[in-house]
Amino acid sequence: MSDPLLPELLRLAQEAARRAGELLRDGRPADLAVAATKSSPIDVVTEMDIAAEKLITDVISDHRPDDGFLGEEGASREGSSGIRWVIDPLDGTVNYLYGLPTWSVSIAAEQEGERIVGVVAVPMRGETFHAVLGGGAWASGAWEGVRRLAVRPAPPLDQALVSTGFNYVAEVKAHQAEVARRLIPLLRDIRRGGSAAVDLCDVAAGRLDGYYERGLNAWDVAAGDLIAREAGALTGGRPGERPSRDLTVAGTPGVFEPLQRLLEDFGAWHD
């Protein structure tokens, strides 16, 4: 990290993610009030979600008032510094609502469109993942301290553990279920964690061999994609493309390409 800007952005992202994670963890009411709905009544936006995004943007703006923002809950500002923050204040909202532990705070910084810093805090697991472009991927936790991350050695595809996610719209979810049905016999197994950011970090940490999902937005994957790549994973979308709403795929070298080909053959990118 020879560029002094990078440690500054990393520290700021870590601080904002820590504070937002504490707000969400410690402030979660027993009866969450729903502030709005998204694509269906199942996919809800909570008051805590909105409060966490405001906290993050306030922390960053206090230190860097000229930076831009792209946030899931509406934070949008062009900025004039060349730095844009891509924020998912609560990735895994339904898990959070139900009291499941797999939810996260995801914050990435981009410079002229290139992701250069990523932080994913997973408060209920006591872990925070981070990466700086060219500096590797790292995790810190209450039990293991700081450790460098590396993907698992690639197994044969039929021994690969792969995670995915499903849309909240019934028709889209039905197609995704059919793709998963065709994939399952070809893999060791499929998992469904409920947070794209956490799944990408689990690929980085060697806990998964691969991950794929359709319908993700930039804030869902910005930090996790950088962390996975800095740990040695390959990431992309449809063959020859970058991750997009059509498809996001990540995996260890040796798993990524055959998984990507199967997803293309099975029409995973299609509603």
Coordinates of N, CA and C in Angstrom, one line a residue, residues 3-146:
D3 N 0.6 3.9 -1.9 CA -0.2 5.0 -2.1 C -0.9 5.4 -0.8
P4 N -0.6 6.6 -0.2 CA -1.1 6.9 1.1 C -2.6 7.0 1.1
L5 N -3.3 7.1 0.0 CA -4.7 7.2 -0.1 C -5.3 5.9 0.3
L6 N -4.7 4.8 0.0 CA -5.3 3.4 0.2 C -5.5 3.1 1.7
P7 N -4.4 3.3 2.5 CA -4.7 3.1 4.0 C -5.7 4.0 4.6
E8 N -5.8 5.2 4.1 CA -6.8 6.1 4.6 C -8.2 5.6 4.3
L9 N -8.4 5.2 3.0 CA -9.7 4.7 2.6 C -10.0 3.4 3.4
L10 N -9.0 2.5 3.6 CA -9.3 1.3 4.3 C -9.7 1.6 5.7
R11 N -8.9 2.4 6.4 CA -9.3 2.7 7.8 C -10.7 3.3 7.9
L12 N -11.0 4.2 7.0 CA -12.3 4.8 7.0 C -13.4 3.8 6.8
A13 N -13.2 2.9 5.8 CA -14.2 1.8 5.5 C -14.4 0.9 6.7
Q14 N -13.2 0.5 7.4 CA -13.3 -0.3 8.5 C -14.0 0.3 9.7
E15 N -13.8 1.6 9.9 CA -14.5 2.3 11.0 C -16.0 2.4 10.7
A16 N -16.3 2.8 9.5 CA -17.7 2.9 9.2 C -18.4 1.6 9.3
A17 N -17.8 0.5 8.8 CA -18.4 -0.8 8.8 C -18.5 -1.3 10.3
R18 N -17.5 -1.0 11.1 CA -17.6 -1.4 12.5 C -18.8 -0.7 13.2
R19 N -18.9 0.6 13.0 CA -19.9 1.3 13.7 C -21.3 0.9 13.2
A20 N -21.4 0.7 11.9 CA -22.7 0.3 11.4 C -23.1 -1.1 11.9
G21 N -22.1 -2.0 11.9 CA -22.4 -3.3 12.4 C -22.8 -3.3 13.9
E22 N -22.2 -2.5 14.7 CA -22.6 -2.4 16.1 C -24.0 -1.8 16.2
L23 N -24.3 -0.8 15.4 CA -25.7 -0.3 15.4 C -26.7 -1.3 15.1
L24 N -26.4 -2.1 14.0 CA -27.4 -3.2 13.6 C -27.5 -4.3 14.6
R25 N -26.3 -4.7 15.2 CA -26.3 -5.8 16.1 C -26.9 -5.4 17.5
D26 N -26.5 -4.2 18.0 CA -27.0 -3.8 19.3 C -28.3 -3.1 19.3
G27 N -28.7 -2.6 18.2 CA -29.9 -1.8 18.1 C -31.1 -2.6 17.5
R28 N -30.9 -3.8 17.2 CA -32.0 -4.6 16.5 C -33.1 -4.7 17.5
P29 N -34.3 -4.2 17.2 CA -35.4 -4.3 18.1 C -36.1 -5.7 17.9
A30 N -36.8 -6.1 19.0 CA -37.4 -7.4 19.0 C -38.5 -7.4 17.9
D31 N -39.1 -6.3 17.6 CA -40.2 -6.3 16.6 C -39.8 -5.2 15.6
L32 N -39.1 -5.6 14.5 CA -38.6 -4.7 13.6 C -39.8 -4.0 12.8
A33 N -39.7 -2.7 12.7 CA -40.7 -2.0 11.9 C -40.2 -1.9 10.5
V34 N -41.1 -2.1 9.6 CA -40.8 -2.1 8.1 C -41.0 -0.7 7.6
A35 N -39.9 -0.2 7.0 CA -40.0 1.2 6.5 C -40.5 1.2 5.0
A36 N -40.3 0.1 4.3 CA -40.8 0.1 2.9 C -40.7 -1.3 2.4
T37 N -41.1 -1.6 1.2 CA -41.0 -2.9 0.5 C -40.2 -2.7 -0.7
K38 N -39.5 -3.8 -1.2 CA -38.8 -3.7 -2.4 C -39.6 -4.4 -3.5
S39 N -39.0 -5.5 -4.1 CA -39.7 -6.1 -5.2 C -40.8 -7.0 -4.9
S40 N -41.0 -7.3 -3.6 CA -42.1 -8.1 -3.2 C -42.2 -7.9 -1.7
P41 N -43.4 -8.3 -1.1 CA -43.5 -8.2 0.4 C -42.5 -8.9 1.2
I42 N -41.8 -10.0 0.6 CA -40.8 -10.8 1.3 C -39.6 -9.9 1.5
D43 N -39.2 -9.1 0.5 CA -37.9 -8.4 0.5 C -38.1 -7.1 1.1
V44 N -37.8 -6.9 2.4 CA -38.2 -5.7 3.1 C -37.0 -4.8 3.4
V45 N -37.2 -3.6 3.5 CA -36.2 -2.6 4.0 C -36.6 -2.2 5.4
T46 N -35.7 -2.4 6.3 CA -36.1 -2.0 7.7 C -35.6 -0.7 8.1
E47 N -36.1 -0.1 9.1 CA -35.6 1.1 9.6 C -34.1 1.1 10.0
M48 N -33.7 -0.1 10.5 CA -32.3 -0.2 10.8 C -31.4 -0.2 9.6
D49 N -31.8 -0.7 8.5 CA -31.1 -0.7 7.2 C -30.8 0.7 6.8
I50 N -31.9 1.5 6.9 CA -31.8 2.9 6.5 C -30.9 3.7 7.4
A51 N -31.0 3.4 8.7 CA -30.2 4.1 9.7 C -28.7 3.8 9.6
A52 N -28.4 2.5 9.2 CA -27.0 2.1 9.0 C -26.4 2.8 7.8
E53 N -27.2 2.9 6.7 CA -26.6 3.6 5.6 C -26.3 5.1 5.9
K54 N -27.2 5.7 6.6 CA -27.0 7.1 7.0 C -25.7 7.2 7.9
L55 N -25.6 6.3 8.8 CA -24.4 6.3 9.7 C -23.1 6.2 8.8
I56 N -23.1 5.3 7.9 CA -21.9 5.1 7.0 C -21.6 6.3 6.2
T57 N -22.6 6.9 5.6 CA -22.4 8.1 4.7 C -21.9 9.3 5.6
D58 N -22.5 9.4 6.8 CA -22.1 10.5 7.7 C -20.6 10.3 8.1
V59 N -20.2 9.1 8.5 CA -18.8 8.9 8.9 C -17.9 9.2 7.8
I60 N -18.2 8.8 6.6 CA -17.3 9.0 5.4 C -17.3 10.5 5.1
S61 N -18.5 11.1 5.0 CA -18.6 12.5 4.6 C -17.8 13.4 5.6
D62 N -17.8 13.1 6.9 CA -17.1 13.9 7.9 C -15.7 14.0 7.6
H63 N -15.1 12.9 7.0 CA -13.7 12.9 6.7 C -13.4 13.2 5.3
R64 N -14.3 12.9 4.3 CA -14.0 13.1 2.9 C -15.3 13.7 2.3
P65 N -15.5 15.0 2.4 CA -16.8 15.6 2.0 C -16.9 15.6 0.5
D66 N -15.9 15.4 -0.3 CA -16.0 15.5 -1.7 C -16.1 14.2 -2.4
D67 N -16.2 13.1 -1.7 CA -16.4 11.8 -2.3 C -17.8 11.5 -2.7
G68 N -18.0 10.6 -3.7 CA -19.3 10.3 -4.1 C -19.8 9.0 -3.4
F69 N -21.1 8.7 -3.6 CA -21.7 7.6 -3.0 C -22.7 6.9 -4.0
L70 N -22.7 5.5 -3.8 CA -23.8 4.7 -4.4 C -24.2 3.7 -3.3
G71 N -25.5 3.9 -2.8 CA -25.9 3.0 -1.7 C -27.2 2.4 -2.0
E72 N -27.4 1.2 -1.4 CA -28.7 0.4 -1.7 C -29.9 1.2 -1.2
E73 N -29.8 1.9 -0.1 CA -31.0 2.6 0.4 C -31.1 4.0 -0.1
G74 N -30.5 4.4 -1.2 CA -30.7 5.7 -1.8 C -29.6 6.7 -1.8
A75 N -28.5 6.4 -1.1 CA -27.4 7.3 -1.0 C -26.8 7.4 -2.4
S76 N -26.9 8.6 -3.0 CA -26.4 8.8 -4.3 C -25.8 10.3 -4.4
R77 N -24.5 10.3 -4.7 CA -23.9 11.6 -4.9 C -22.7 11.4 -5.8
E78 N -22.6 12.3 -6.8 CA -21.5 12.2 -7.7 C -20.1 12.4 -7.1
G79 N -20.0 13.4 -6.3 CA -18.7 13.7 -5.8 C -17.7 14.4 -6.8
S80 N -16.6 14.9 -6.3 CA -15.7 15.6 -7.2 C -14.2 15.1 -7.0
S81 N -14.0 14.1 -6.1 CA -12.7 13.7 -5.7 C -12.1 12.5 -6.6
G82 N -13.0 11.9 -7.4 CA -12.6 10.7 -8.1 C -12.8 9.4 -7.3
I83 N -13.2 9.5 -6.0 CA -13.5 8.4 -5.2 C -15.0 8.2 -5.0
R84 N -15.5 7.0 -5.2 CA -16.9 6.7 -5.0 C -17.1 5.5 -4.1
W85 N -17.9 5.7 -3.1 CA -18.2 4.6 -2.1 C -19.4 3.8 -2.5
V86 N -19.3 2.5 -2.6 CA -20.4 1.6 -2.9 C -20.8 0.9 -1.7
I87 N -22.0 1.1 -1.2 CA -22.4 0.7 0.1 C -23.7 -0.2 0.1
D88 N -23.6 -1.4 0.8 CA -24.7 -2.1 1.2 C -24.8 -2.2 2.7
P89 N -25.6 -1.4 3.3 CA -25.5 -1.2 4.8 C -26.0 -2.5 5.5
L90 N -26.8 -3.3 4.9 CA -27.3 -4.5 5.5 C -27.6 -5.6 4.4
D91 N -26.6 -6.4 4.1 CA -26.7 -7.4 3.1 C -27.1 -8.7 3.8
G92 N -28.3 -9.2 3.5 CA -28.9 -10.3 4.2 C -30.0 -9.8 5.1
T93 N -30.9 -8.9 4.5 CA -31.9 -8.3 5.3 C -32.9 -9.3 5.9
V94 N -33.3 -10.3 5.1 CA -34.2 -11.3 5.6 C -33.6 -12.1 6.8
N95 N -32.3 -12.5 6.6 CA -31.6 -13.2 7.7 C -31.7 -12.3 9.0
Y96 N -31.4 -11.0 8.8 CA -31.4 -10.1 9.9 C -32.8 -10.1 10.6
L97 N -33.9 -10.0 9.8 CA -35.2 -9.9 10.3 C -35.6 -11.2 11.1
Y98 N -35.1 -12.3 10.6 CA -35.4 -13.6 11.3 C -34.4 -14.0 12.4
G99 N -33.4 -13.1 12.6 CA -32.5 -13.4 13.7 C -31.4 -14.4 13.3
L100 N -31.2 -14.7 12.0 CA -30.2 -15.5 11.6 C -28.8 -14.7 11.5
P101 N -27.7 -15.4 11.7 CA -26.5 -14.6 11.9 C -25.8 -14.2 10.6
T102 N -26.2 -14.7 9.4 CA -25.5 -14.4 8.2 C -26.0 -13.2 7.5
W103 N -25.6 -12.0 8.0 CA -25.8 -10.7 7.4 C -24.6 -9.9 7.6
S104 N -24.4 -8.9 6.8 CA -23.2 -8.2 6.8 C -23.4 -6.7 6.4
V105 N -22.3 -6.0 6.7 CA -22.2 -4.6 6.2 C -21.1 -4.6 5.1
S106 N -21.4 -4.1 3.9 CA -20.4 -4.1 2.8 C -20.1 -2.7 2.3
I107 N -18.8 -2.4 2.3 CA -18.4 -1.0 1.9 C -17.2 -1.2 1.0
A108 N -17.3 -0.6 -0.2 CA -16.2 -0.6 -1.2 C -15.9 0.8 -1.6
A109 N -14.6 1.1 -1.9 CA -14.2 2.4 -2.5 C -13.7 2.1 -3.9
E110 N -14.2 3.0 -4.8 CA -13.8 2.9 -6.2 C -13.0 4.2 -6.6
Q111 N -12.0 4.1 -7.4 CA -11.3 5.2 -7.9 C -11.4 5.2 -9.4
E112 N -12.0 6.2 -10.0 CA -12.2 6.2 -11.4 C -12.8 4.9 -12.0
G113 N -13.7 4.3 -11.2 CA -14.4 3.1 -11.7 C -13.8 1.8 -11.3
E114 N -12.6 1.8 -10.7 CA -11.9 0.6 -10.3 C -12.0 0.4 -8.8
R115 N -12.4 -0.8 -8.4 CA -12.5 -1.0 -7.0 C -11.1 -1.1 -6.4
I116 N -10.8 -0.4 -5.3 CA -9.5 -0.4 -4.7 C -9.5 -0.8 -3.3
V117 N -10.6 -0.7 -2.6 CA -10.7 -1.1 -1.2 C -12.1 -1.8 -1.0
G118 N -12.1 -2.8 -0.2 CA -13.3 -3.5 0.2 C -13.3 -4.0 1.6
V119 N -14.4 -3.8 2.3 CA -14.5 -4.2 3.7 C -15.9 -4.8 3.8
V120 N -16.0 -6.0 4.4 CA -17.2 -6.7 4.7 C -17.2 -7.1 6.2
A121 N -18.1 -6.5 7.0 CA -18.1 -6.9 8.4 C -19.3 -7.8 8.6
V122 N -19.1 -8.9 9.4 CA -20.1 -9.9 9.7 C -20.2 -9.9 11.2
P123 N -21.0 -9.1 11.8 CA -20.9 -8.9 13.3 C -21.3 -10.1 14.0
M124 N -22.3 -10.9 13.6 CA -22.7 -12.1 14.4 C -21.7 -13.2 14.3
R125 N -20.8 -13.2 13.4 CA -19.7 -14.1 13.3 C -18.4 -13.6 13.9
G126 N -18.4 -12.3 14.3 CA -17.2 -11.7 14.9 C -16.1 -11.6 13.9
E127 N -16.4 -11.4 12.6 CA -15.4 -11.3 11.6 C -15.5 -10.1 10.8
T128 N -14.4 -9.6 10.3 CA -14.4 -8.5 9.3 C -13.3 -8.9 8.3
F129 N -13.7 -8.8 7.0 CA -12.9 -9.1 5.9 C -12.5 -7.8 5.2
H130 N -11.3 -7.7 4.7 CA -10.9 -6.6 3.9 C -9.8 -6.9 2.9
A131 N -9.8 -6.0 1.9 CA -8.8 -6.1 0.8 C -8.5 -4.8 0.3
V132 N -7.3 -4.6 -0.2 CA -6.9 -3.4 -0.9 C -6.3 -3.9 -2.3
L133 N -6.6 -3.3 -3.3 CA -6.2 -3.7 -4.6 C -4.7 -4.0 -4.7
G134 N -4.3 -5.2 -5.0 CA -2.8 -5.6 -5.0 C -2.2 -5.9 -3.7
G135 N -3.0 -5.9 -2.6 CA -2.5 -6.1 -1.3 C -2.9 -7.3 -0.6
G136 N -3.6 -8.2 -1.3 CA -4.1 -9.4 -0.7 C -5.4 -9.2 0.0
A137 N -6.0 -10.3 0.5 CA -7.3 -10.3 1.3 C -7.0 -10.8 2.7
W138 N -7.7 -10.2 3.6 CA -7.4 -10.5 5.0 C -8.7 -10.6 5.8
A139 N -8.7 -11.3 6.9 CA -9.8 -11.4 7.8 C -9.3 -11.2 9.3
S140 N -10.1 -10.5 10.1 CA -9.8 -10.4 11.5 C -11.0 -10.8 12.3
G141 N -10.7 -11.4 13.4 CA -11.8 -11.9 14.3 C -11.4 -12.0 15.7
A142 N -12.3 -12.1 16.6 CA -12.1 -12.1 18.0 C -11.3 -13.4 18.4
W143 N -11.4 -14.4 17.6 CA -10.8 -15.7 18.0 C -9.5 -16.0 17.3
E144 N -9.3 -15.5 16.1 CA -8.2 -15.9 15.2 C -7.2 -14.8 15.0
G145 N -7.5 -13.5 15.4 CA -6.6 -12.4 15.0 C -6.7 -12.1 13.6
V146 N -5.7 -11.5 13.0 CA -5.6 -11.1 11.6 C -5.0 -12.2 10.8

